[in-house]
Structures are given as structure tokens and as C-alpha cells.
Amino acid sequence: MSEPPLLFEPDRANRRALMTFNRPERMNAMSPELQVLMREAIDEFKRDPDLWVLIVTGAGDRAFCAGADLGSTIPNATQATRDEPLKVNETRNLHDVHKPIIAAVNGYCIAGGLEFMLGTDIRVAAEHAEFGLQEVRWGIIPVGGSHIRLPRQIPWCWAMEILLTGRRLSAAEALQCGLVNRVVPADQLMETANGIADLICRNGPLAVRTAKEIAVRGAMGMSWEQAWSMESLLGARAFGSEDAIEGPRAFMEKRDPVFKGR
């Protein structure tokens, strides 16, 4: 029996889960089945109070994810566009996940793979990784959020070069423009990602989720006044929690805090 195209491995003892795109023979391209399993895995991660951080990577050492499977997903999308009334999709991958997500990019991160990565929070790349949005080369565009997310995450000129030329960036260029946090040797990739997860998991989980939610919502075009009001409202949730009592108490008692996420 063949393995599923996506693996989801909870590690509740260490407060994290590992999600792996598992089609190495197809450069971990996203098939319709993989996309269904991905949504189910993300929903499980969101619901499980014992999972605080998600690490995402690709099987093998060649690709994180090379985007949509051109043999199935793209033909379905282009045919549907011609045959059906316009449908507006107001959601994108990971837009409503307020727990931290770390991408461990182990190779090609192209098209839909890069679009998925743009929904993550912290990104570690292997030295041989490459990044690109090559859709324009084939007469289509990336519609997984890149036109909106990319110019908000990196400088405009870099975003436009990626979107308009379709060329691939090296890991060094991705680090230079701020697309990733770190570039490491391939054999240190997962160790580095898990090290970052360790740091996050030492913190109050409710505080971490609130910090991410404020940052995400505040970056979505609010006025200063709206963003500050939203920060005050969501911040009150963190300050009114049991963790907010435990953290300062642990500091005063010179011990590690024991957070409960409530």
C-alpha cells in the first residue's frame, strides 16, 4: 500500500506537529488529494490545544513543493474558469491560523509551494533551495495570495521581480530580500526548525497566538487607529489569562513558567 501524499505527525510531548508534502517522485506537487489532506491536517492542528507549533517540509531532498500538479490541478482550474460563473475566494491557505508555522524548505519552493510558504511565519531554507513564481511563463498567474502577501512581506522591487520575471531565486537571494530567516546546510535544516520551535514552545501559548493574530490582522490594511484598537482588545485576552499570572510569578520566583494555554 502506497503512502498518502501528505503526512501529518503530531508530537504532543513536544507541543508540535510535522506536516510533510509526500510526493517526492512529483517534486511534492499539490494534487487535489494532497490539498484535501492538507486542509484536514491544518484543521486538526488548529483544533488541538496540545499542538502549539506546526513545522512544514517536503519529502526527499529535492523539493519542498513545486506547486500545483500541472497535469491535474491547473487544467481543472482553467476549464472551470471558462465554463462556470466567476467565484470569489475570500480565503487563502493559512490565513486564519494563529498558531506559529515554521517552513523547513528542503529544495524547490516554486509556484504554489512558494504561495503556501508565504502563509507561514518563520522560514528556514537549505542551501540548495530555490524559490520562484513561474506562472507568468505559462500564461497564468499565482492566485494563492502572492500578489497581496509578497509586497507586504518583502521590498516592492524584489516582489515585482519575482512576480513579473518568473525567474527562480537562490537561497542566498531569498535570504537577502527577506523571504526567509535563515539558510543552513541541508543536514541541519530540521534541527534548526525544531530549535526555533523549542524557543517558541517555552513561551505562553496564548500570548504567542495573540501576538500572531494581532500582527496578521494589523497588517491587512487597517488604519493606525483600527489596528491599535484591535491590539488593545486582543491584548486584553492575553493579559486576563492564567498564563499572564504564571509568567511574572515564575520570573519573580526565578524558575521556568508552567504555561497552560488559558
PDB file of N, CA and C in Angstrom, residues 30-113:
ATOM      1  N   MET A  30       1.288  19.692  -5.613  1.00  0.00           N
ATOM      2  CA  MET A  30      -0.005  19.572  -4.943  1.00  0.00           C
ATOM      3  C   MET A  30      -1.059  18.978  -5.879  1.00  0.00           C
ATOM      4  N   SER A  31      -1.460  17.761  -5.596  1.00  0.00           N
ATOM      5  CA  SER A  31      -2.570  17.130  -6.297  1.00  0.00           C
ATOM      6  C   SER A  31      -3.867  17.485  -5.571  1.00  0.00           C
ATOM      7  N   PRO A  32      -5.024  17.266  -6.188  1.00  0.00           N
ATOM      8  CA  PRO A  32      -6.282  17.508  -5.480  1.00  0.00           C
ATOM      9  C   PRO A  32      -6.375  16.724  -4.171  1.00  0.00           C
ATOM     10  N   GLU A  33      -5.909  15.481  -4.164  1.00  0.00           N
ATOM     11  CA  GLU A  33      -5.958  14.684  -2.938  1.00  0.00           C
ATOM     12  C   GLU A  33      -5.068  15.282  -1.859  1.00  0.00           C
ATOM     13  N   LEU A  34      -3.874  15.714  -2.242  1.00  0.00           N
ATOM     14  CA  LEU A  34      -2.972  16.321  -1.258  1.00  0.00           C
ATOM     15  C   LEU A  34      -3.606  17.571  -0.657  1.00  0.00           C
ATOM     16  N   GLN A  35      -4.259  18.369  -1.469  1.00  0.00           N
ATOM     17  CA  GLN A  35      -4.857  19.600  -0.969  1.00  0.00           C
ATOM     18  C   GLN A  35      -5.970  19.323   0.032  1.00  0.00           C
ATOM     19  N   VAL A  36      -6.760  18.272  -0.211  1.00  0.00           N
ATOM     20  CA  VAL A  36      -7.809  17.896   0.738  1.00  0.00           C
ATOM     21  C   VAL A  36      -7.189  17.467   2.064  1.00  0.00           C
ATOM     22  N   LEU A  37      -6.160  16.613   1.991  1.00  0.00           N
ATOM     23  CA  LEU A  37      -5.497  16.148   3.207  1.00  0.00           C
ATOM     24  C   LEU A  37      -4.818  17.302   3.943  1.00  0.00           C
ATOM     25  N   MET A  38      -4.290  18.252   3.197  1.00  0.00           N
ATOM     26  CA  MET A  38      -3.637  19.403   3.808  1.00  0.00           C
ATOM     27  C   MET A  38      -4.642  20.220   4.616  1.00  0.00           C
ATOM     28  N   ARG A  39      -5.798  20.478   4.046  1.00  0.00           N
ATOM     29  CA  ARG A  39      -6.814  21.245   4.781  1.00  0.00           C
ATOM     30  C   ARG A  39      -7.253  20.502   6.036  1.00  0.00           C
ATOM     31  N   GLU A  40      -7.384  19.185   5.949  1.00  0.00           N
ATOM     32  CA  GLU A  40      -7.777  18.400   7.122  1.00  0.00           C
ATOM     33  C   GLU A  40      -6.694  18.456   8.200  1.00  0.00           C
ATOM     34  N   ALA A  41      -5.431  18.359   7.793  1.00  0.00           N
ATOM     35  CA  ALA A  41      -4.327  18.404   8.758  1.00  0.00           C
ATOM     36  C   ALA A  41      -4.252  19.767   9.439  1.00  0.00           C
ATOM     37  N   ILE A  42      -4.416  20.825   8.680  1.00  0.00           N
ATOM     38  CA  ILE A  42      -4.359  22.162   9.256  1.00  0.00           C
ATOM     39  C   ILE A  42      -5.515  22.377  10.224  1.00  0.00           C
ATOM     40  N   ASP A  43      -6.684  21.883   9.882  1.00  0.00           N
ATOM     41  CA  ASP A  43      -7.822  21.989  10.798  1.00  0.00           C
ATOM     42  C   ASP A  43      -7.548  21.239  12.101  1.00  0.00           C
ATOM     43  N   GLU A  44      -6.930  20.058  12.001  1.00  0.00           N
ATOM     44  CA  GLU A  44      -6.589  19.301  13.211  1.00  0.00           C
ATOM     45  C   GLU A  44      -5.585  20.068  14.057  1.00  0.00           C
ATOM     46  N   PHE A  45      -4.587  20.650  13.412  1.00  0.00           N
ATOM     47  CA  PHE A  45      -3.593  21.444  14.145  1.00  0.00           C
ATOM     48  C   PHE A  45      -4.256  22.621  14.854  1.00  0.00           C
ATOM     49  N   LYS A  46      -5.151  23.303  14.174  1.00  0.00           N
ATOM     50  CA  LYS A  46      -5.835  24.453  14.767  1.00  0.00           C
ATOM     51  C   LYS A  46      -6.649  24.048  15.989  1.00  0.00           C
ATOM     52  N   ARG A  47      -7.310  22.889  15.915  1.00  0.00           N
ATOM     53  CA  ARG A  47      -8.227  22.481  16.988  1.00  0.00           C
ATOM     54  C   ARG A  47      -7.525  21.902  18.203  1.00  0.00           C
ATOM     55  N   ASP A  48      -6.364  21.298  18.019  1.00  0.00           N
ATOM     56  CA  ASP A  48      -5.720  20.542  19.097  1.00  0.00           C
ATOM     57  C   ASP A  48      -5.001  21.480  20.064  1.00  0.00           C
ATOM     58  N   PRO A  49      -5.444  21.575  21.301  1.00  0.00           N
ATOM     59  CA  PRO A  49      -4.812  22.507  22.249  1.00  0.00           C
ATOM     60  C   PRO A  49      -3.407  22.089  22.663  1.00  0.00           C
ATOM     61  N   ASP A  50      -3.050  20.834  22.400  1.00  0.00           N
ATOM     62  CA  ASP A  50      -1.717  20.355  22.771  1.00  0.00           C
ATOM     63  C   ASP A  50      -0.677  20.577  21.683  1.00  0.00           C
ATOM     64  N   LEU A  51      -1.085  21.092  20.540  1.00  0.00           N
ATOM     65  CA  LEU A  51      -0.152  21.371  19.447  1.00  0.00           C
ATOM     66  C   LEU A  51       0.006  22.885  19.335  1.00  0.00           C
ATOM     67  N   TRP A  52       1.198  23.366  19.616  1.00  0.00           N
ATOM     68  CA  TRP A  52       1.452  24.801  19.676  1.00  0.00           C
ATOM     69  C   TRP A  52       2.158  25.336  18.441  1.00  0.00           C
ATOM     70  N   VAL A  53       2.917  24.492  17.753  1.00  0.00           N
ATOM     71  CA  VAL A  53       3.704  24.920  16.592  1.00  0.00           C
ATOM     72  C   VAL A  53       3.580  23.862  15.500  1.00  0.00           C
ATOM     73  N   LEU A  54       3.507  24.314  14.248  1.00  0.00           N
ATOM     74  CA  LEU A  54       3.499  23.409  13.100  1.00  0.00           C
ATOM     75  C   LEU A  54       4.765  23.640  12.287  1.00  0.00           C
ATOM     76  N   ILE A  55       5.462  22.543  11.954  1.00  0.00           N
ATOM     77  CA  ILE A  55       6.608  22.594  11.046  1.00  0.00           C
ATOM     78  C   ILE A  55       6.184  21.925   9.745  1.00  0.00           C
ATOM     79  N   VAL A  56       6.453  22.586   8.620  1.00  0.00           N
ATOM     80  CA  VAL A  56       6.070  22.060   7.312  1.00  0.00           C
ATOM     81  C   VAL A  56       7.321  21.853   6.476  1.00  0.00           C
ATOM     82  N   THR A  57       7.417  20.691   5.822  1.00  0.00           N
ATOM     83  CA  THR A  57       8.558  20.416   4.947  1.00  0.00           C
ATOM     84  C   THR A  57       8.096  19.512   3.812  1.00  0.00           C
ATOM     85  N   GLY A  58       9.047  19.105   2.968  1.00  0.00           N
ATOM     86  CA  GLY A  58       8.749  18.208   1.864  1.00  0.00           C
ATOM     87  C   GLY A  58       9.554  16.936   1.983  1.00  0.00           C
ATOM     88  N   ALA A  59       9.005  15.843   1.464  1.00  0.00           N
ATOM     89  CA  ALA A  59       9.713  14.561   1.493  1.00  0.00           C
ATOM     90  C   ALA A  59      10.877  14.594   0.500  1.00  0.00           C
ATOM     91  N   GLY A  60      11.950  13.871   0.833  1.00  0.00           N
ATOM     92  CA  GLY A  60      13.121  13.837  -0.027  1.00  0.00           C
ATOM     93  C   GLY A  60      13.994  15.059   0.158  1.00  0.00           C
ATOM     94  N   ASP A  61      14.954  15.207  -0.744  1.00  0.00           N
ATOM     95  CA  ASP A  61      15.886  16.332  -0.618  1.00  0.00           C
ATOM     96  C   ASP A  61      15.888  17.233  -1.849  1.00  0.00           C
ATOM     97  N   ARG A  62      14.898  17.057  -2.744  1.00  0.00           N
ATOM     98  CA  ARG A  62      14.873  17.853  -3.975  1.00  0.00           C
ATOM     99  C   ARG A  62      13.883  19.007  -3.926  1.00  0.00           C
ATOM    100  N   ALA A  63      12.767  18.825  -3.207  1.00  0.00           N
ATOM    101  CA  ALA A  63      11.725  19.843  -3.282  1.00  0.00           C
ATOM    102  C   ALA A  63      10.963  19.966  -1.975  1.00  0.00           C
ATOM    103  N   PHE A  64      10.666  21.196  -1.610  1.00  0.00           N
ATOM    104  CA  PHE A  64       9.682  21.498  -0.568  1.00  0.00           C
ATOM    105  C   PHE A  64       8.301  21.266  -1.174  1.00  0.00           C
ATOM    106  N   CYS A  65       7.996  22.014  -2.226  1.00  0.00           N
ATOM    107  CA  CYS A  65       6.779  21.810  -3.009  1.00  0.00           C
ATOM    108  C   CYS A  65       6.941  22.595  -4.304  1.00  0.00           C
ATOM    109  N   ALA A  66       6.737  21.911  -5.423  1.00  0.00           N
ATOM    110  CA  ALA A  66       6.909  22.540  -6.737  1.00  0.00           C
ATOM    111  C   ALA A  66       5.616  23.107  -7.275  1.00  0.00           C
ATOM    112  N   GLY A  67       4.628  23.320  -6.410  1.00  0.00           N
ATOM    113  CA  GLY A  67       3.397  23.956  -6.837  1.00  0.00           C
ATOM    114  C   GLY A  67       2.319  22.971  -7.209  1.00  0.00           C
ATOM    115  N   ALA A  68       1.322  23.454  -7.947  1.00  0.00           N
ATOM    116  CA  ALA A  68       0.212  22.610  -8.353  1.00  0.00           C
ATOM    117  C   ALA A  68       0.668  21.604  -9.402  1.00  0.00           C
ATOM    118  N   ASP A  69       0.061  20.441  -9.379  1.00  0.00           N
ATOM    119  CA  ASP A  69       0.344  19.411 -10.372  1.00  0.00           C
ATOM    120  C   ASP A  69      -0.240  19.870 -11.710  1.00  0.00           C
ATOM    121  N   LEU A  70       0.626  20.194 -12.664  1.00  0.00           N
ATOM    122  CA  LEU A  70       0.178  20.755 -13.940  1.00  0.00           C
ATOM    123  C   LEU A  70      -0.681  19.782 -14.735  1.00  0.00           C
ATOM    124  N   GLY A  71      -0.579  18.497 -14.399  1.00  0.00           N
ATOM    125  CA  GLY A  71      -1.354  17.510 -15.144  1.00  0.00           C
ATOM    126  C   GLY A  71      -2.777  17.351 -14.658  1.00  0.00           C
ATOM    127  N   SER A  72      -3.090  17.889 -13.480  1.00  0.00           N
ATOM    128  CA  SER A  72      -4.444  17.705 -12.944  1.00  0.00           C
ATOM    129  C   SER A  72      -5.050  18.999 -12.443  1.00  0.00           C
ATOM    130  N   THR A  73      -4.403  19.657 -11.502  1.00  0.00           N
ATOM    131  CA  THR A  73      -4.992  20.818 -10.853  1.00  0.00           C
ATOM    132  C   THR A  73      -5.201  21.985 -11.816  1.00  0.00           C
ATOM    133  N   ILE A  74      -4.174  22.342 -12.595  1.00  0.00           N
ATOM    134  CA  ILE A  74      -4.268  23.515 -13.467  1.00  0.00           C
ATOM    135  C   ILE A  74      -5.301  23.321 -14.584  1.00  0.00           C
ATOM    136  N   PRO A  75      -5.321  22.184 -15.311  1.00  0.00           N
ATOM    137  CA  PRO A  75      -6.369  22.015 -16.320  1.00  0.00           C
ATOM    138  C   PRO A  75      -7.776  22.112 -15.745  1.00  0.00           C
ATOM    139  N   ASN A  76      -7.985  21.566 -14.539  1.00  0.00           N
ATOM    140  CA  ASN A  76      -9.301  21.681 -13.902  1.00  0.00           C
ATOM    141  C   ASN A  76      -9.660  23.138 -13.643  1.00  0.00           C
ATOM    142  N   ALA A  77      -8.685  23.922 -13.189  1.00  0.00           N
ATOM    143  CA  ALA A  77      -8.944  25.324 -12.858  1.00  0.00           C
ATOM    144  C   ALA A  77      -9.243  26.143 -14.108  1.00  0.00           C
ATOM    145  N   THR A  78      -8.472  25.945 -15.181  1.00  0.00           N
ATOM    146  CA  THR A  78      -8.700  26.739 -16.383  1.00  0.00           C
ATOM    147  C   THR A  78     -10.029  26.384 -17.033  1.00  0.00           C
ATOM    148  N   GLN A  79     -10.407  25.105 -17.022  1.00  0.00           N
ATOM    149  CA  GLN A  79     -11.688  24.704 -17.598  1.00  0.00           C
ATOM    150  C   GLN A  79     -12.849  25.277 -16.790  1.00  0.00           C
ATOM    151  N   ALA A  80     -12.726  25.220 -15.458  1.00  0.00           N
ATOM    152  CA  ALA A  80     -13.788  25.752 -14.597  1.00  0.00           C
ATOM    153  C   ALA A  80     -13.968  27.250 -14.812  1.00  0.00           C
ATOM    154  N   THR A  81     -12.856  27.962 -15.041  1.00  0.00           N
ATOM    155  CA  THR A  81     -12.942  29.404 -15.258  1.00  0.00           C
ATOM    156  C   THR A  81     -13.718  29.724 -16.530  1.00  0.00           C
ATOM    157  N   ARG A  82     -13.556  28.905 -17.558  1.00  0.00           N
ATOM    158  CA  ARG A  82     -14.260  29.144 -18.817  1.00  0.00           C
ATOM    159  C   ARG A  82     -15.725  28.745 -18.747  1.00  0.00           C
ATOM    160  N   ASP A  83     -16.024  27.708 -17.965  1.00  0.00           N
ATOM    161  CA  ASP A  83     -17.356  27.112 -18.003  1.00  0.00           C
ATOM    162  C   ASP A  83     -18.308  27.595 -16.931  1.00  0.00           C
ATOM    163  N   GLU A  84     -17.782  28.153 -15.823  1.00  0.00           N
ATOM    164  CA  GLU A  84     -18.623  28.475 -14.683  1.00  0.00           C
ATOM    165  C   GLU A  84     -18.619  29.975 -14.395  1.00  0.00           C
ATOM    166  N   PRO A  85     -19.657  30.474 -13.720  1.00  0.00           N
ATOM    167  CA  PRO A  85     -19.663  31.886 -13.313  1.00  0.00           C
ATOM    168  C   PRO A  85     -18.485  32.191 -12.391  1.00  0.00           C
ATOM    169  N   LEU A  86     -18.080  33.448 -12.368  1.00  0.00           N
ATOM    170  CA  LEU A  86     -16.968  33.865 -11.529  1.00  0.00           C
ATOM    171  C   LEU A  86     -17.239  33.562 -10.063  1.00  0.00           C
ATOM    172  N   LYS A  87     -16.276  32.917  -9.420  1.00  0.00           N
ATOM    173  CA  LYS A  87     -16.366  32.644  -7.990  1.00  0.00           C
ATOM    174  C   LYS A  87     -15.268  33.413  -7.275  1.00  0.00           C
ATOM    175  N   VAL A  88     -15.639  34.143  -6.248  1.00  0.00           N
ATOM    176  CA  VAL A  88     -14.667  34.913  -5.476  1.00  0.00           C
ATOM    177  C   VAL A  88     -14.286  34.119  -4.239  1.00  0.00           C
ATOM    178  N   ASN A  89     -13.013  33.857  -4.097  1.00  0.00           N
ATOM    179  CA  ASN A  89     -12.499  33.123  -2.940  1.00  0.00           C
ATOM    180  C   ASN A  89     -11.895  34.123  -1.968  1.00  0.00           C
ATOM    181  N   GLU A  90     -12.521  34.282  -0.818  1.00  0.00           N
ATOM    182  CA  GLU A  90     -12.074  35.280   0.158  1.00  0.00           C
ATOM    183  C   GLU A  90     -11.105  34.706   1.189  1.00  0.00           C
ATOM    184  N   THR A  91     -10.650  33.470   0.990  1.00  0.00           N
ATOM    185  CA  THR A  91      -9.695  32.863   1.903  1.00  0.00           C
ATOM    186  C   THR A  91      -8.455  32.427   1.131  1.00  0.00           C
ATOM    187  N   ARG A  92      -7.373  32.232   1.856  1.00  0.00           N
ATOM    188  CA  ARG A  92      -6.139  31.704   1.282  1.00  0.00           C
ATOM    189  C   ARG A  92      -5.525  30.757   2.313  1.00  0.00           C
ATOM    190  N   ASN A  93      -4.632  29.900   1.854  1.00  0.00           N
ATOM    191  CA  ASN A  93      -4.007  28.943   2.762  1.00  0.00           C
ATOM    192  C   ASN A  93      -3.414  29.633   3.989  1.00  0.00           C
ATOM    193  N   LEU A  94      -3.775  29.134   5.150  1.00  0.00           N
ATOM    194  CA  LEU A  94      -3.184  29.502   6.441  1.00  0.00           C
ATOM    195  C   LEU A  94      -3.581  30.894   6.930  1.00  0.00           C
ATOM    196  N   HIS A  95      -4.484  31.579   6.239  1.00  0.00           N
ATOM    197  CA  HIS A  95      -4.771  32.964   6.616  1.00  0.00           C
ATOM    198  C   HIS A  95      -5.415  33.071   7.991  1.00  0.00           C
ATOM    199  N   ASP A  96      -6.087  32.017   8.437  1.00  0.00           N
ATOM    200  CA  ASP A  96      -6.798  32.086   9.718  1.00  0.00           C
ATOM    201  C   ASP A  96      -6.168  31.196  10.783  1.00  0.00           C
ATOM    202  N   VAL A  97      -4.906  30.819  10.592  1.00  0.00           N
ATOM    203  CA  VAL A  97      -4.198  30.006  11.587  1.00  0.00           C
ATOM    204  C   VAL A  97      -3.357  30.941  12.442  1.00  0.00           C
ATOM    205  N   HIS A  98      -3.688  31.048  13.719  1.00  0.00           N
ATOM    206  CA  HIS A  98      -2.989  31.989  14.593  1.00  0.00           C
ATOM    207  C   HIS A  98      -1.941  31.321  15.461  1.00  0.00           C
ATOM    208  N   LYS A  99      -1.739  30.029  15.272  1.00  0.00           N
ATOM    209  CA  LYS A  99      -0.595  29.363  15.891  1.00  0.00           C
ATOM    210  C   LYS A  99       0.614  29.499  14.957  1.00  0.00           C
ATOM    211  N   PRO A 100       1.823  29.502  15.504  1.00  0.00           N
ATOM    212  CA  PRO A 100       3.016  29.689  14.672  1.00  0.00           C
ATOM    213  C   PRO A 100       3.243  28.515  13.713  1.00  0.00           C
ATOM    214  N   ILE A 101       3.704  28.852  12.504  1.00  0.00           N
ATOM    215  CA  ILE A 101       4.016  27.854  11.481  1.00  0.00           C
ATOM    216  C   ILE A 101       5.421  28.126  10.964  1.00  0.00           C
ATOM    217  N   ILE A 102       6.250  27.090  10.967  1.00  0.00           N
ATOM    218  CA  ILE A 102       7.635  27.171  10.514  1.00  0.00           C
ATOM    219  C   ILE A 102       7.770  26.362   9.235  1.00  0.00           C
ATOM    220  N   ALA A 103       8.334  26.958   8.189  1.00  0.00           N
ATOM    221  CA  ALA A 103       8.603  26.242   6.944  1.00  0.00           C
ATOM    222  C   ALA A 103      10.066  25.817   6.931  1.00  0.00           C
ATOM    223  N   ALA A 104      10.297  24.518   6.714  1.00  0.00           N
ATOM    224  CA  ALA A 104      11.649  23.981   6.544  1.00  0.00           C
ATOM    225  C   ALA A 104      11.794  23.630   5.067  1.00  0.00           C
ATOM    226  N   VAL A 105      12.384  24.543   4.309  1.00  0.00           N
ATOM    227  CA  VAL A 105      12.389  24.451   2.847  1.00  0.00           C
ATOM    228  C   VAL A 105      13.606  23.661   2.393  1.00  0.00           C
ATOM    229  N   ASN A 106      13.345  22.446   1.924  1.00  0.00           N
ATOM    230  CA  ASN A 106      14.416  21.491   1.648  1.00  0.00           C
ATOM    231  C   ASN A 106      14.734  21.331   0.164  1.00  0.00           C
ATOM    232  N   GLY A 107      14.344  22.296  -0.665  1.00  0.00           N
ATOM    233  CA  GLY A 107      14.623  22.197  -2.094  1.00  0.00           C
ATOM    234  C   GLY A 107      13.763  23.200  -2.844  1.00  0.00           C
ATOM    235  N   TYR A 108      13.289  22.796  -4.021  1.00  0.00           N
ATOM    236  CA  TYR A 108      12.482  23.708  -4.827  1.00  0.00           C
ATOM    237  C   TYR A 108      11.222  24.147  -4.078  1.00  0.00           C
ATOM    238  N   CYS A 109      11.014  25.460  -4.051  1.00  0.00           N
ATOM    239  CA  CYS A 109       9.824  26.062  -3.450  1.00  0.00           C
ATOM    240  C   CYS A 109       9.248  26.977  -4.523  1.00  0.00           C
ATOM    241  N   ILE A 110       8.436  26.385  -5.376  1.00  0.00           N
ATOM    242  CA  ILE A 110       8.050  27.025  -6.619  1.00  0.00           C
ATOM    243  C   ILE A 110       6.534  27.168  -6.684  1.00  0.00           C
ATOM    244  N   ALA A 111       6.056  28.233  -7.323  1.00  0.00           N
ATOM    245  CA  ALA A 111       4.636  28.424  -7.628  1.00  0.00           C
ATOM    246  C   ALA A 111       3.796  28.235  -6.361  1.00  0.00           C
ATOM    247  N   GLY A 112       2.866  27.266  -6.372  1.00  0.00           N
ATOM    248  CA  GLY A 112       2.012  27.053  -5.217  1.00  0.00           C
ATOM    249  C   GLY A 112       2.778  26.702  -3.957  1.00  0.00           C
ATOM    250  N   GLY A 113       3.978  26.144  -4.103  1.00  0.00           N
ATOM    251  CA  GLY A 113       4.812  25.875  -2.931  1.00  0.00           C
ATOM    252  C   GLY A 113       5.253  27.161  -2.265  1.00  0.00           C
TER     253      GLY A 113
END
